[in-house]
Coordinates of C-alpha atoms in Angstrom, one line a residue:
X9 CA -7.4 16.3 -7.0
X10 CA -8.4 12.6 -7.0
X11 CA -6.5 9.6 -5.9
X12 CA -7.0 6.1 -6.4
X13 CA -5.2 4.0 -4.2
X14 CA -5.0 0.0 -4.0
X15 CA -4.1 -2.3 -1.2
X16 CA -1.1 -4.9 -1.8
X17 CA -1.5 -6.9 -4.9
X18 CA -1.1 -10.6 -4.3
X19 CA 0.5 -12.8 -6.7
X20 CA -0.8 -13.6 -10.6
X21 CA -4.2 -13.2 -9.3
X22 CA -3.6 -9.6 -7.9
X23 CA -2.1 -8.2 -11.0
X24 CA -5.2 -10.0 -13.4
X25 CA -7.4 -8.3 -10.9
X26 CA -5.7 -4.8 -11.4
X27 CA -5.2 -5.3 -15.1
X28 CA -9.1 -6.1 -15.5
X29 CA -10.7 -3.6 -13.0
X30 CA -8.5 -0.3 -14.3
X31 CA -10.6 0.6 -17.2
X32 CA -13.8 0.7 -15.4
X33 CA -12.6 2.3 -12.5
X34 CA -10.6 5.1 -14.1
X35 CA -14.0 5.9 -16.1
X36 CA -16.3 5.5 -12.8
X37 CA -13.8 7.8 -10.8
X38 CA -11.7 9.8 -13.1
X39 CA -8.5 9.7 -11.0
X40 CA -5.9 12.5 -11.7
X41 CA -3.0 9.6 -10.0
X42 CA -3.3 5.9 -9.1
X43 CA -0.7 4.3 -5.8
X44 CA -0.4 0.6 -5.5
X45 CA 1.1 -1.7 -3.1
X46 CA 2.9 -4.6 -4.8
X47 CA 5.0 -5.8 -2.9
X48 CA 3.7 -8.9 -2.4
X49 CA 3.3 -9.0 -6.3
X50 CA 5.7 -11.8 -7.6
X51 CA 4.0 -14.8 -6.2
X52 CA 3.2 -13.3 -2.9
X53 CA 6.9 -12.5 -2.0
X54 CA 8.6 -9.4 -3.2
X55 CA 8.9 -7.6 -6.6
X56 CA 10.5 -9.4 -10.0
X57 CA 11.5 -7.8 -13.2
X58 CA 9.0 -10.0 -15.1
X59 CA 5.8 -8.8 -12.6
X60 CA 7.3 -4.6 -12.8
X61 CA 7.3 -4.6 -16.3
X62 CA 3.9 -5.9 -15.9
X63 CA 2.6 -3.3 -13.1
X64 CA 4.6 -0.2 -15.3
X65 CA 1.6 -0.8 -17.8
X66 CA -0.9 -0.3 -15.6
X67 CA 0.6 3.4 -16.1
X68 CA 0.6 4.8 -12.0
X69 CA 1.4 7.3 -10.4
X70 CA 3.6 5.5 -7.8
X71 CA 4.0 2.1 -5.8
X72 CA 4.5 1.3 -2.8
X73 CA 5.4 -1.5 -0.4
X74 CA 6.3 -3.0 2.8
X75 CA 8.0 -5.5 4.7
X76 CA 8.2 -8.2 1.8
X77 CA 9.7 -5.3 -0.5
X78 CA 13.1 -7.2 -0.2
X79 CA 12.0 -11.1 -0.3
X80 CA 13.0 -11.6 -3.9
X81 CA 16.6 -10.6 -4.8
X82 CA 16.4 -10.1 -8.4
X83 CA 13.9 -7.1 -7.1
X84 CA 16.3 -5.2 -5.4
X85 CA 17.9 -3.1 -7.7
X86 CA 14.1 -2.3 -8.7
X87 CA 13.7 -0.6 -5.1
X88 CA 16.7 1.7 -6.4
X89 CA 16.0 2.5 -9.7
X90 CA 15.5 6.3 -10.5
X91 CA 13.1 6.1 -12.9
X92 CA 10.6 3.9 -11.2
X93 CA 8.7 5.9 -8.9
X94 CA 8.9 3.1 -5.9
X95 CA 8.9 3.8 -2.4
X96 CA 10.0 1.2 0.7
X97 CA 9.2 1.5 4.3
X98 CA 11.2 4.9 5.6
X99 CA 11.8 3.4 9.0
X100 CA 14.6 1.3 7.8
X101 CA 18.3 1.5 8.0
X102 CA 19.9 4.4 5.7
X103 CA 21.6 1.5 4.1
X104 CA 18.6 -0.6 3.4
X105 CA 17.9 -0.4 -1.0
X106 CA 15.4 1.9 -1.9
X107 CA 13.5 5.3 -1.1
X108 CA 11.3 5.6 2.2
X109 CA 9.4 8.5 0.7
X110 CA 9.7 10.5 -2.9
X111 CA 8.7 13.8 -4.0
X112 CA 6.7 13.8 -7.4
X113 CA 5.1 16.0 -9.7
X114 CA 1.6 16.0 -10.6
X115 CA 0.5 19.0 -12.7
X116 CA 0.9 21.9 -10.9
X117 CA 1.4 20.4 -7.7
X118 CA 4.2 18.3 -5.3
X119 CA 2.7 15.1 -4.2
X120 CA 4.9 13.4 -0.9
X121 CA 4.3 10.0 -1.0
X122 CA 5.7 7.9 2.2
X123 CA 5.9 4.5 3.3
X124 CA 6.1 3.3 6.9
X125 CA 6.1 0.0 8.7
X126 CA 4.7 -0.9 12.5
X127 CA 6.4 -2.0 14.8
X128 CA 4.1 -4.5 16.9
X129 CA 3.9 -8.2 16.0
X130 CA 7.1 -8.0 12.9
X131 CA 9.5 -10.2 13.1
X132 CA 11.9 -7.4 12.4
X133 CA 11.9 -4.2 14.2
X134 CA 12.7 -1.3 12.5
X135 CA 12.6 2.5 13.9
X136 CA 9.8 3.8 15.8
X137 CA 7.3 5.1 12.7
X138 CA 6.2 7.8 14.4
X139 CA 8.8 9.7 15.3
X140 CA 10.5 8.6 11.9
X141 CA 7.3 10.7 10.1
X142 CA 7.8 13.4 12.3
X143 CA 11.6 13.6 11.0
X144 CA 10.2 12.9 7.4
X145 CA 7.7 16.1 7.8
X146 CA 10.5 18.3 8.8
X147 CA 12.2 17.6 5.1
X148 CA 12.5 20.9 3.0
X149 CA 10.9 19.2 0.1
X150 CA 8.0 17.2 2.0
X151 CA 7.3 20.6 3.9
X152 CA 7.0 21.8 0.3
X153 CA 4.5 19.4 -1.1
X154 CA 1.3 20.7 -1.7
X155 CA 0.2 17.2 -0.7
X156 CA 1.6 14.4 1.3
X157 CA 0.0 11.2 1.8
X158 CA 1.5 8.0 3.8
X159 CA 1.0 4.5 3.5
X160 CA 1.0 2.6 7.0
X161 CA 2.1 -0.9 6.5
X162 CA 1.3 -2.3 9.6
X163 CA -0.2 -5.3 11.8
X164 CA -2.9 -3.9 14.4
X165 CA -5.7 -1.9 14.3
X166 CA -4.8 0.1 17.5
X167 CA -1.2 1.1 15.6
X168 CA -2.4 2.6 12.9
X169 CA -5.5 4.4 14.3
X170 CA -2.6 5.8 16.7
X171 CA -1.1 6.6 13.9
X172 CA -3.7 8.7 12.4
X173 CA -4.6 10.5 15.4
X174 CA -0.8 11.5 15.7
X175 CA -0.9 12.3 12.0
X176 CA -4.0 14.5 11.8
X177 CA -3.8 18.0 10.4
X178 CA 0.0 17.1 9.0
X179 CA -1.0 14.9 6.4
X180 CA -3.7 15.2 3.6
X181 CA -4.4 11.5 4.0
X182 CA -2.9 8.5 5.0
X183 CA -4.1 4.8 4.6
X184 CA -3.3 1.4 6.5
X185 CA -2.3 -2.0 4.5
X186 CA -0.5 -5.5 5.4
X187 CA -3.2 -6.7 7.0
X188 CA -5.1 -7.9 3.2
X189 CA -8.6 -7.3 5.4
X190 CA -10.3 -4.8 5.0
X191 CA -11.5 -2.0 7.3
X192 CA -14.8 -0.4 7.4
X193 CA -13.9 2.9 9.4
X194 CA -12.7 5.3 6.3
X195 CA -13.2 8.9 7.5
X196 CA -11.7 12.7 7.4
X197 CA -10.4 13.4 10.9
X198 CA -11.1 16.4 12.7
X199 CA -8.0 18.2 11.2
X200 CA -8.5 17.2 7.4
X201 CA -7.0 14.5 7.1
X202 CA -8.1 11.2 5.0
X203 CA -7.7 8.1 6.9
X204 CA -8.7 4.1 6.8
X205 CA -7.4 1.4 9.1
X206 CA -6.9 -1.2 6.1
X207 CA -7.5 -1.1 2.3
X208 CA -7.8 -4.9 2.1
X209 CA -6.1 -6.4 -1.0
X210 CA -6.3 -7.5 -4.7
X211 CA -6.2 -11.2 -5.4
X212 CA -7.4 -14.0 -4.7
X213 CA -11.1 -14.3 -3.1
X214 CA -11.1 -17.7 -2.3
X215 CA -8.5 -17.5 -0.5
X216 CA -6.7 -16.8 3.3
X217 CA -5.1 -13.6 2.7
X218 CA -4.6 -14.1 -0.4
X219 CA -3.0 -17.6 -0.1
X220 CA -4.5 -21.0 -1.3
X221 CA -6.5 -22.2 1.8
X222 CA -4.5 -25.4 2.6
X223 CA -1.3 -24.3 3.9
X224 CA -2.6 -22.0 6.3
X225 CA -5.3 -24.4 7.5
X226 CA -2.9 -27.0 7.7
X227 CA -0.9 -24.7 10.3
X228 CA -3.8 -23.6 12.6
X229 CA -4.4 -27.6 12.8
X230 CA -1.0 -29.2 13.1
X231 CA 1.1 -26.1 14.3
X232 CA 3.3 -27.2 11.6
X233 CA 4.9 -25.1 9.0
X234 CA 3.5 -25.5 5.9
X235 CA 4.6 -23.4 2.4
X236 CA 2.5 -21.2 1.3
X237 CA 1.0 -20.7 -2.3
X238 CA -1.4 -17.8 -3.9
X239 CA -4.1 -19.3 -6.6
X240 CA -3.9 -19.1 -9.9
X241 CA -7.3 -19.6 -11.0
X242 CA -10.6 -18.6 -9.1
X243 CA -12.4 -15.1 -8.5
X244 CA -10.5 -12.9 -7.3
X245 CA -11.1 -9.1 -4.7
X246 CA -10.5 -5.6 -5.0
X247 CA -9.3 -3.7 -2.0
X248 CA -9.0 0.3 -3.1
X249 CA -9.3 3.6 -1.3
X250 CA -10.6 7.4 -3.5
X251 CA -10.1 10.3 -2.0
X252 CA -10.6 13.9 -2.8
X253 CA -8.1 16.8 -1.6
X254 CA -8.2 20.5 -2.0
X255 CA -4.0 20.8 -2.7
X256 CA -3.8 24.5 -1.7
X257 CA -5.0 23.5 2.1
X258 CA -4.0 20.2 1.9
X259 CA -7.0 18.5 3.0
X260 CA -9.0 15.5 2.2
X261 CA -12.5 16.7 1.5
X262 CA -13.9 13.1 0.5
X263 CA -13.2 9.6 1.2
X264 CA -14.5 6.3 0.2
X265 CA -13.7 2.8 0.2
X266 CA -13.8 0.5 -2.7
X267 CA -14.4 -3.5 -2.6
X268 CA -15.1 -5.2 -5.7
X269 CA -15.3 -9.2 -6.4
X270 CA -14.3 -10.2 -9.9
X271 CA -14.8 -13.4 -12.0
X272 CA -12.1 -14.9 -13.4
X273 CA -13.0 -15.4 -17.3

């Protein structure tokens, strides 16, 4: 079976850039499922009803997100709605809206799809992901899944490479975001399973992660806050992961990364 998965999709630009490049990459690659971050999708902060309605036509398997998931309120109920197939980092309070992980079908196989978040550098600390995902993989209906991938939303390198080494053999793949660089290290490890340190992300190429390069320059010089804004116009960056897995061992048997730059017409 064949995934295509995108990194976290950055404001008006992100979703033109998903929008545009679909088409061409569905016929290039021939996915069987598509995952994409958004939860920096309503104007870099959080999820809105306006910007899901938008995403839900990109017709996807699932989204994910991270720690922004909650930064706009009118979002929130989106994080809990049954019928949008929406995960949030697992390695939050019970009480905390939304789904760390969901169970779906695809054809004639379960797909686990989970979402952590890192610990080092975040402002907030949530539980310790790695023994969260070992509690996640003891679930009756993750053990069940004939395939179970994991997004790591996390800050450093070292984190989520120690997150794939403690992951190999349990998962059939699992990919790092947050960062909106990406990494150039995607590989199976020894056990089988798929891994990259960062997808990068889809928005705005002229940018600083996605944000208009003024604010954040004007921080590194002044070491004064400064609010921060994604383009609107400019060429914009795809940041996307394919992977091929055998679901009756579980296994990623191919992995590549995808970059793209588009023009904005």
């Amino acid at each position: 079976m064949k995934f295509l998965i995108f990194g976290d999709v950055v404001g008006t630009l992100g979703r033109q850039a998903i929008a545009k490049v679909l088409p061409s990459l569905r016929e290039e690659y021939a996915p069987d499922a598509i995952i994409v971050n958004i939860e920096n999708m309503a104007h870099g902060k959080g999820i809105s009803p306006d910007t899901i309605k938008e995403a839900l036509k990109w017709d996807v398997f699932a989204f994910t997100t991270g720690d922004h998931a909650w930064d706009n309120a009118l979002g929130i109920d989106i994080l809990q709605s049954a019928s949008i197939p929406i995960v949030r980092p697992a390695n939050y309070p019970a009480n905390v809206p939304g789904k760390g992980y969901r169970v779906l079908q695809l054809g004639a196989y379960e797909v686990a799809i989970i979402n952590l978040q890192g610990q080092v550098f975040f402002k907030n600390q949530p539980n310790n992901p790695f023994l969260v995902l070992d509690e996640i993989l003891k679930e009756p209906d993750v053990q069940r899944a004939s395939i179970k991938l994991l997004e790591f939303h996390a800050e450093t390198t070292s984190e989520k490479r120690g997150m794939g080494w403690h992951a190999d053999g349990r998962l059939t793949a699992l990919w790092g975001t947050h960062t909106h660089i990406p990494t150039a290290d995607a590989q199976i490890l020894p056990k089988g399973t798929g891994y990259i340190t960062d997808i990068g992300m889809n928005g705005a190429y002229d940018s600083i992660i996605g944000m208009d390069k003024k604010a954040p320059l004007q921080q590194f010089l002044t070491q004064l806050r400064a609010k921060m804004e994604p383009p609107e116009t400019g060429p914009m960056e795809i940041g996307a992961l394919f992977i091929e897995v055998d679901p009756t061992t579980g296994k990623t048997t191919s992995i590549a990364q995808i970059r793209r730059i588009l023009q904005n017409d």
